[in-house]
Amino acid sequence: MQQIKAAITGVHGYVPEYRLTNQELETMVDTNDEWITSRTGIKERRILKGEGQGTSVIGVEAVKGLLEKTNTNPEDVELLICATVTPDMVFPATANIIATKVGAVNAFSYDISAACSGFLFALTTAASFIESGKYKKVIVVGADKMSSIINYKDRATCIIFGDGGGAVLLEPNSEGLGIQDSILRSDGAGEDYLRMKAGGSRYPASQETVQNEEHYVFQDGSTVFKFAVTNMADVSAQIMEKNNLTSEDVQWLVPHQANKRIIDATARRMGVDDEKVMMNIEKYGNTTAGTIPLLLWDYENKLKKGDNLVLAAFGGGFTWGSIYLKWAY
Ligand code: UT7
């Protein structure tokens, strides 16, 4: 008998209306469209405006659309996991808020914090619940409102990040389709290079932390860049070797959208041509846990049943990883 695999059976995304263009950023910090485009590939990013609007707004819109398009009764959802580093609050979990707002009243729900690799960590975790045979309908959300932790006076970070996210439905598959393998890694030594220092238990919010601007993302860009290029490419090549995949066998590389140069380096290492690389960084920037579900959403119409996809990410922590999956519809 075929082993049960966890297959993505639907995807939906949400990005806020407001477009923060490179031209507008030129009026805020000392930067220019040419620098941003050539160094990152980003042209604009979306920003969630309005008081009291947290990451759950993005998650709720994505999950509502997902339930509708997959004809899923929210009461049948058993588990909802949300990957995010910008939860509505420290607690309760944003996943709890999303689940209740979409009517998933029978689901248990929790958040996963793994920065830009969050969606891969959450997808692998969710897949294990399905593979165990105990769960039949699990939703994974990857969403971030990065604008809530970005210093719009810091040109090294404000040009990269944006708001948005997406959600997938995972269901059992006995035809061999779905998630085949994953390699997930983390290294706490990364805390010095990419972090939001204050607001947690080590440095709780105080007048001093606010004055020192420690509630914003700090990134040592070039150090993170070096780690990202090496690790994202390595882990993508590793998953191919482990599963005997050649570049011809891979239909799509689905890379975290942090910087077009990191994506290009990963594709080169895998020997995968540009036309097989999903890319939407130019219109959304880096939405942290949101990039991979947003890519799947944007490219959904191009995907065919049985396509081999390699998902790859690198982010704060450091965290990184890759997933090999066979598209199921
Ligand atoms: O998704 C989570 C993980 N994050 C990442 O993967 C991001 C990794 N890092 C990066 O993508 C890149 O490091 C950045 C896009 C953040 C920066 O690009 P870079 O090519 O590494 O630039 P740099 O930091 O080495 O800076 C090069 C120069 C510097 O000027 P000098 O010292 O050479 O005169 C910077 O001050 O570019 C300057 N610079 C800028 N100039 C115009 C830095 N930011 C800007 C800017 N506009 N926004």
Short mmCIF file of C-alpha atoms and ligand atoms in Angstrom, two decimals:
data_model
loop_
_atom_site.label_atom_id
_atom_site.label_comp_id
_atom_site.label_asym_id
_atom_site.label_seq_id
_atom_site.Cartn_x
_atom_site.Cartn_y
_atom_site.Cartn_z
CA MET A 1 0.00 0.00 0.00
CA GLN A 2 1.22 3.54 -0.86
CA GLN A 3 2.39 5.51 2.13
CA ILE A 4 0.22 8.56 2.95
CA LYS A 5 1.80 11.80 1.78
CA ALA A 6 0.74 15.35 2.57
CA ALA A 7 -0.30 17.19 -0.58
CA ILE A 8 -1.06 20.84 -1.15
CA THR A 9 -4.60 20.85 -2.56
CA GLY A 10 -5.12 24.61 -2.75
CA VAL A 11 -3.34 27.91 -2.30
CA HIS A 12 -4.49 31.48 -1.87
CA GLY A 13 -2.70 34.74 -1.11
CA TYR A 14 -3.37 38.25 0.02
CA VAL A 15 -1.42 41.48 -0.37
CA PRO A 16 -2.62 44.87 0.90
CA GLU A 17 -3.63 47.56 -1.61
CA TYR A 18 -1.01 50.19 -0.84
CA ARG A 19 2.08 50.10 -3.10
CA LEU A 20 5.28 51.56 -1.66
CA THR A 21 7.37 52.20 -4.78
CA ASN A 22 11.11 52.79 -5.11
CA GLN A 23 10.23 56.33 -6.16
CA GLU A 24 8.40 56.97 -2.88
CA LEU A 25 11.33 55.49 -0.91
CA GLU A 26 13.60 58.00 -2.68
CA THR A 27 11.66 60.74 -0.86
CA MET A 28 12.12 59.00 2.53
CA VAL A 29 15.79 57.88 2.60
CA ASP A 30 18.98 58.46 0.61
CA THR A 31 18.46 55.81 -2.06
CA ASN A 32 17.44 55.49 -5.69
CA ASP A 33 15.49 53.20 -7.98
CA GLU A 34 18.62 52.15 -9.89
CA TRP A 35 20.45 51.01 -6.71
CA ILE A 36 17.45 49.12 -5.33
CA THR A 37 16.63 47.43 -8.64
CA SER A 38 20.18 46.37 -9.45
CA ARG A 39 21.06 45.23 -5.88
CA THR A 40 17.78 43.50 -4.99
CA GLY A 41 15.41 43.24 -7.99
CA ILE A 42 12.63 45.00 -6.03
CA LYS A 43 10.43 47.70 -7.62
CA GLU A 44 7.62 47.98 -5.08
CA ARG A 45 6.19 46.37 -1.95
CA ARG A 46 2.72 46.35 -0.37
CA ILE A 47 1.97 48.03 2.97
CA LEU A 48 -0.93 47.25 5.30
CA LYS A 49 -2.26 50.62 6.43
CA GLY A 50 -4.78 51.46 9.12
CA GLU A 51 -4.89 51.37 12.88
CA GLY A 52 -5.34 48.01 14.58
CA GLN A 53 -4.48 46.06 11.42
CA GLY A 54 -2.14 43.17 12.25
CA THR A 55 -0.80 40.14 10.43
CA SER A 56 -4.05 38.27 11.15
CA VAL A 57 -5.79 40.56 8.63
CA ILE A 58 -3.53 39.15 5.90
CA GLY A 59 -3.98 35.58 7.19
CA VAL A 60 -7.76 35.84 7.42
CA GLU A 61 -8.08 37.13 3.84
CA ALA A 62 -5.78 34.39 2.52
CA VAL A 63 -7.54 31.59 4.43
CA LYS A 64 -11.04 32.82 3.53
CA GLY A 65 -10.11 32.75 -0.16
CA LEU A 66 -8.52 29.31 0.26
CA LEU A 67 -11.59 27.81 1.95
CA GLU A 68 -13.83 29.22 -0.76
CA LYS A 69 -11.79 28.04 -3.74
CA THR A 70 -11.24 24.55 -2.29
CA ASN A 71 -14.90 24.25 -1.21
CA THR A 72 -13.78 23.50 2.32
CA ASN A 73 -16.13 23.80 5.27
CA PRO A 74 -14.16 25.74 7.93
CA GLU A 75 -15.55 23.38 10.59
CA ASP A 76 -13.69 20.48 8.92
CA VAL A 77 -10.26 22.10 9.43
CA GLU A 78 -8.45 20.25 12.24
CA LEU A 79 -5.25 22.27 12.58
CA LEU A 80 -4.08 25.73 11.47
CA ILE A 81 -0.42 26.73 11.77
CA CYS A 82 0.73 30.30 11.13
CA ALA A 83 4.36 31.08 10.38
CA THR A 84 5.14 34.69 11.27
CA VAL A 85 7.61 36.93 13.08
CA THR A 86 5.14 39.79 13.25
CA PRO A 87 2.30 38.26 15.28
CA ASP A 88 -0.62 40.54 16.16
CA MET A 89 0.54 40.26 19.80
CA VAL A 90 3.21 38.30 21.68
CA PHE A 91 0.31 36.09 22.69
CA PRO A 92 -2.26 34.76 21.94
CA ALA A 93 -0.99 33.20 18.75
CA THR A 94 -2.01 34.85 15.49
CA ALA A 95 -3.07 31.39 14.26
CA ASN A 96 -5.71 31.33 17.03
CA ILE A 97 -7.10 34.67 15.87
CA ILE A 98 -7.16 33.63 12.21
CA ALA A 99 -8.81 30.26 12.94
CA THR A 100 -11.61 31.85 14.95
CA LYS A 101 -12.21 34.65 12.43
CA VAL A 102 -12.59 32.20 9.53
CA GLY A 103 -14.91 29.90 11.51
CA ALA A 104 -12.41 27.03 11.94
CA VAL A 105 -13.95 26.39 15.35
CA ASN A 106 -12.84 22.75 15.57
CA ALA A 107 -9.18 23.42 14.77
CA PHE A 108 -6.34 23.76 17.23
CA SER A 109 -3.85 26.37 16.14
CA TYR A 110 -0.44 27.78 16.92
CA ASP A 111 2.33 29.97 15.51
CA ILE A 112 5.80 29.05 14.32
CA SER A 113 8.61 31.59 14.46
CA ALA A 114 11.38 30.84 11.98
CA ALA A 115 11.59 34.15 10.12
CA CYS A 116 12.00 33.81 6.35
CA SER A 117 12.11 29.99 6.62
CA GLY A 118 8.89 29.99 8.65
CA PHE A 119 6.66 28.68 5.88
CA LEU A 120 8.99 25.73 5.19
CA PHE A 121 9.23 24.87 8.90
CA ALA A 122 5.43 25.10 9.27
CA LEU A 123 4.75 23.10 6.10
CA THR A 124 7.05 20.28 7.23
CA THR A 125 5.45 20.26 10.70
CA ALA A 126 1.94 20.23 9.22
CA ALA A 127 2.87 17.45 6.79
CA SER A 128 3.84 15.19 9.71
CA PHE A 129 0.32 15.48 11.15
CA ILE A 130 -1.14 14.36 7.81
CA GLU A 131 1.46 11.59 7.27
CA SER A 132 0.61 10.17 10.72
CA GLY A 133 -2.84 9.34 9.34
CA LYS A 134 -4.55 11.16 12.19
CA TYR A 135 -5.31 14.46 10.43
CA LYS A 136 -7.09 15.06 7.11
CA LYS A 137 -7.32 18.84 6.71
CA VAL A 138 -4.54 21.15 7.85
CA ILE A 139 -4.01 24.78 6.85
CA VAL A 140 -0.59 26.42 6.81
CA VAL A 141 -0.37 30.21 6.70
CA GLY A 142 2.79 32.21 6.05
CA ALA A 143 2.23 35.93 6.63
CA ASP A 144 4.06 38.99 7.88
CA LYS A 145 3.37 42.67 8.34
CA MET A 146 7.04 43.64 8.15
CA SER A 147 6.16 47.35 7.96
CA SER A 148 5.30 47.14 11.67
CA ILE A 149 8.95 46.48 12.61
CA ILE A 150 10.82 48.39 9.90
CA ASN A 151 12.60 51.68 10.49
CA TYR A 152 11.72 53.84 7.50
CA LYS A 153 14.83 55.93 8.17
CA ASP A 154 17.15 52.91 7.70
CA ARG A 155 17.88 52.52 3.99
CA ALA A 156 19.57 49.17 4.55
CA THR A 157 16.29 47.48 5.58
CA CYS A 158 13.33 49.63 4.50
CA ILE A 159 13.94 49.04 0.80
CA ILE A 160 13.69 45.26 1.14
CA PHE A 161 10.66 44.36 3.21
CA GLY A 162 6.91 44.40 2.53
CA ASP A 163 3.62 43.03 3.87
CA GLY A 164 1.68 40.02 2.59
CA GLY A 165 1.16 36.31 2.85
CA GLY A 166 -0.65 33.22 1.76
CA ALA A 167 -2.14 29.94 2.89
CA VAL A 168 -2.22 26.35 1.65
CA LEU A 169 -4.52 23.44 2.40
CA LEU A 170 -2.80 20.11 3.10
CA GLU A 171 -4.67 16.83 2.64
CA PRO A 172 -3.63 13.15 2.50
CA ASN A 173 -2.59 11.74 -0.86
CA SER A 174 -2.12 8.03 -1.60
CA GLU A 175 -0.93 8.44 -5.23
CA GLY A 176 2.59 9.42 -4.17
CA LEU A 177 2.01 13.14 -4.74
CA GLY A 178 2.74 15.86 -2.18
CA ILE A 179 5.68 16.48 0.12
CA GLN A 180 8.48 13.99 -0.55
CA ASP A 181 11.33 15.24 1.62
CA SER A 182 12.65 18.21 3.56
CA ILE A 183 15.94 19.41 5.04
CA LEU A 184 15.57 22.04 7.75
CA ARG A 185 18.43 23.75 9.59
CA SER A 186 19.04 26.47 12.16
CA ASP A 187 21.97 28.20 13.84
CA GLY A 188 21.45 30.54 16.80
CA ALA A 189 24.78 32.24 16.09
CA GLY A 190 22.82 34.27 13.55
CA GLU A 191 21.18 36.38 16.26
CA ASP A 192 23.88 39.05 15.98
CA TYR A 193 23.29 39.68 12.28
CA LEU A 194 19.52 39.74 11.83
CA ARG A 195 17.12 40.40 14.66
CA MET A 196 14.62 42.63 16.41
CA LYS A 197 16.41 43.12 19.70
CA ALA A 198 13.79 44.48 22.09
CA GLY A 199 10.23 43.61 23.02
CA GLY A 200 10.96 40.08 24.19
CA SER A 201 11.85 38.84 27.67
CA ARG A 202 15.57 39.70 27.40
CA TYR A 203 14.99 43.38 26.61
CA PRO A 204 11.37 44.23 27.43
CA ALA A 205 9.95 47.44 26.01
CA SER A 206 11.16 50.53 27.87
CA GLN A 207 11.68 54.20 27.04
CA GLU A 208 15.32 53.34 26.47
CA THR A 209 14.65 50.54 23.99
CA VAL A 210 12.34 52.86 22.06
CA GLN A 211 14.91 55.68 22.06
CA ASN A 212 17.61 53.26 20.89
CA GLU A 213 15.32 52.13 18.03
CA GLU A 214 15.58 48.51 19.16
CA HIS A 215 12.02 47.61 18.18
CA TYR A 216 13.03 47.64 14.52
CA VAL A 217 14.69 44.99 12.37
CA PHE A 218 18.46 45.19 12.50
CA GLN A 219 20.31 43.51 9.64
CA ASP A 220 23.99 43.29 8.83
CA GLY A 221 23.09 42.95 5.16
CA SER A 222 26.36 41.81 3.63
CA THR A 223 27.00 39.14 6.32
CA VAL A 224 23.45 37.80 5.96
CA PHE A 225 23.88 37.89 2.19
CA LYS A 226 26.98 35.66 2.35
CA PHE A 227 25.32 33.12 4.65
CA ALA A 228 22.14 33.18 2.55
CA VAL A 229 23.89 32.57 -0.77
CA THR A 230 25.91 29.65 0.58
CA ASN A 231 23.26 27.95 2.69
CA MET A 232 20.26 28.33 0.41
CA ALA A 233 22.24 27.02 -2.56
CA ASP A 234 23.80 24.17 -0.51
CA VAL A 235 20.52 22.96 0.94
CA SER A 236 18.81 23.07 -2.47
CA ALA A 237 21.61 21.05 -4.06
CA GLN A 238 21.54 18.62 -1.11
CA ILE A 239 17.84 17.85 -1.45
CA MET A 240 18.31 17.18 -5.17
CA GLU A 241 21.22 14.80 -4.53
CA LYS A 242 19.39 13.05 -1.69
CA ASN A 243 16.42 12.36 -3.96
CA ASN A 244 18.43 11.63 -7.13
CA LEU A 245 16.98 14.64 -8.95
CA THR A 246 18.80 16.17 -11.90
CA SER A 247 18.11 19.76 -12.99
CA GLU A 248 15.94 18.32 -15.81
CA ASP A 249 13.76 16.56 -13.22
CA VAL A 250 12.98 19.83 -11.45
CA GLN A 251 10.11 21.79 -13.04
CA TRP A 252 10.17 24.70 -10.56
CA LEU A 253 12.48 26.30 -8.02
CA VAL A 254 10.37 28.18 -5.46
CA PRO A 255 12.90 30.37 -3.63
CA HIS A 256 12.36 32.77 -0.74
CA GLN A 257 12.30 36.28 -2.18
CA ALA A 258 14.93 38.26 -0.26
CA ASN A 259 17.25 39.36 -3.01
CA LYS A 260 17.28 38.47 -6.71
CA ARG A 261 21.05 37.90 -6.54
CA ILE A 262 20.61 35.19 -3.85
CA ILE A 263 17.90 33.53 -5.96
CA ASP A 264 20.09 33.61 -9.10
CA ALA A 265 23.00 32.04 -7.19
CA THR A 266 20.74 29.23 -5.91
CA ALA A 267 19.38 28.53 -9.40
CA ARG A 268 22.92 28.42 -10.86
CA ARG A 269 24.07 25.97 -8.18
CA MET A 270 21.10 23.70 -9.00
CA GLY A 271 21.69 24.04 -12.74
CA VAL A 272 18.11 25.26 -13.16
CA ASP A 273 17.31 27.73 -15.99
CA ASP A 274 15.72 31.11 -15.25
CA GLU A 275 12.35 30.13 -16.76
CA LYS A 276 11.97 27.46 -14.06
CA VAL A 277 12.52 29.93 -11.24
CA MET A 278 9.43 31.45 -9.62
CA MET A 279 9.98 35.15 -8.99
CA ASN A 280 7.73 37.99 -7.84
CA ILE A 281 10.21 39.97 -5.74
CA GLU A 282 9.81 42.99 -8.03
CA LYS A 283 6.20 43.55 -6.92
CA TYR A 284 6.12 42.44 -3.27
CA GLY A 285 9.72 42.64 -1.95
CA ASN A 286 10.58 40.40 0.99
CA THR A 287 7.41 39.45 2.90
CA THR A 288 9.38 37.06 5.20
CA ALA A 289 7.12 34.02 5.86
CA GLY A 290 4.80 35.20 3.10
CA THR A 291 7.05 34.89 0.05
CA ILE A 292 6.71 31.17 -0.74
CA PRO A 293 2.89 30.88 -0.49
CA LEU A 294 2.64 34.13 -2.50
CA LEU A 295 4.80 32.57 -5.22
CA LEU A 296 2.68 29.39 -5.31
CA TRP A 297 -0.43 31.59 -5.56
CA ASP A 298 0.97 33.71 -8.39
CA TYR A 299 2.18 30.66 -10.36
CA GLU A 300 -0.71 28.30 -9.53
CA ASN A 301 -2.09 28.39 -13.10
CA LYS A 302 1.26 27.31 -14.55
CA LEU A 303 1.66 24.27 -12.27
CA LYS A 304 0.77 20.78 -13.47
CA LYS A 305 -0.06 17.63 -11.52
CA GLY A 306 3.16 15.69 -10.90
CA ASP A 307 5.51 18.69 -11.33
CA ASN A 308 8.60 18.46 -9.12
CA LEU A 309 9.07 21.59 -7.01
CA VAL A 310 12.03 22.52 -4.82
CA LEU A 311 11.17 25.13 -2.18
CA ALA A 312 14.13 26.89 -0.52
CA ALA A 313 14.61 29.63 2.05
CA PHE A 314 17.11 31.36 4.30
CA GLY A 315 16.35 33.80 7.10
CA GLY A 316 16.83 35.20 10.57
CA GLY A 317 17.91 32.85 13.31
CA PHE A 318 19.69 31.79 11.18
CA THR A 319 17.17 29.34 9.74
CA TRP A 320 17.24 27.69 6.34
CA GLY A 321 15.92 24.71 4.49
CA SER A 322 14.50 23.09 1.39
CA ILE A 323 11.46 20.96 0.59
CA TYR A 324 10.97 18.66 -2.38
CA LEU A 325 7.34 18.16 -3.33
CA LYS A 326 5.26 16.81 -6.20
CA TRP A 327 2.40 19.14 -7.13
CA ALA A 328 -0.90 17.35 -6.69
CA TYR A 329 -3.37 19.16 -9.02
O1 UT7 B 1 15.24 37.44 4.06
C1 UT7 B 1 15.99 37.31 5.20
C2 UT7 B 1 17.43 37.28 4.94
N1 UT7 B 1 17.85 38.54 4.38
C3 UT7 B 1 18.56 38.54 3.27
O2 UT7 B 1 18.74 37.54 2.65
C4 UT7 B 1 19.12 39.88 2.83
C5 UT7 B 1 20.58 39.71 2.52
N2 UT7 B 1 21.26 40.95 2.20
C6 UT7 B 1 21.01 41.68 1.08
O3 UT7 B 1 20.10 41.39 0.33
C7 UT7 B 1 21.96 42.81 0.76
O4 UT7 B 1 23.05 42.75 1.63
C8 UT7 B 1 21.31 44.22 0.85
C9 UT7 B 1 20.31 44.41 -0.26
C10 UT7 B 1 20.67 44.43 2.20
C11 UT7 B 1 22.41 45.29 0.66
O5 UT7 B 1 23.09 45.07 -0.56
P1 UT7 B 1 24.66 44.95 -0.60
O6 UT7 B 1 25.03 44.78 -2.01
O7 UT7 B 1 25.10 43.88 0.35
O8 UT7 B 1 25.12 46.38 -0.13
P2 UT7 B 1 26.07 46.76 1.13
O9 UT7 B 1 25.30 46.66 2.40
O10 UT7 B 1 27.37 46.05 1.01
O11 UT7 B 1 26.31 48.27 0.81
C12 UT7 B 1 26.99 48.71 -0.39
C13 UT7 B 1 26.93 50.24 -0.47
C14 UT7 B 1 27.30 50.92 0.82
O12 UT7 B 1 27.96 52.12 0.51
P3 UT7 B 1 29.56 52.22 0.55
O13 UT7 B 1 29.94 51.89 1.97
O14 UT7 B 1 30.07 51.19 -0.44
O15 UT7 B 1 29.82 53.62 0.16
C15 UT7 B 1 25.97 51.23 1.46
O16 UT7 B 1 26.03 52.33 2.32
O17 UT7 B 1 25.57 50.62 -0.76
C16 UT7 B 1 25.13 51.55 0.24
N3 UT7 B 1 23.70 51.35 0.45
C17 UT7 B 1 22.76 51.95 -0.26
N4 UT7 B 1 22.82 52.85 -1.27
C18 UT7 B 1 21.66 53.28 -1.78
C19 UT7 B 1 23.10 50.50 1.34
N5 UT7 B 1 21.77 50.59 1.21
C20 UT7 B 1 21.53 51.47 0.23
C21 UT7 B 1 20.36 51.98 -0.36
N6 UT7 B 1 20.46 52.87 -1.37
N7 UT7 B 1 19.12 51.56 0.03
#
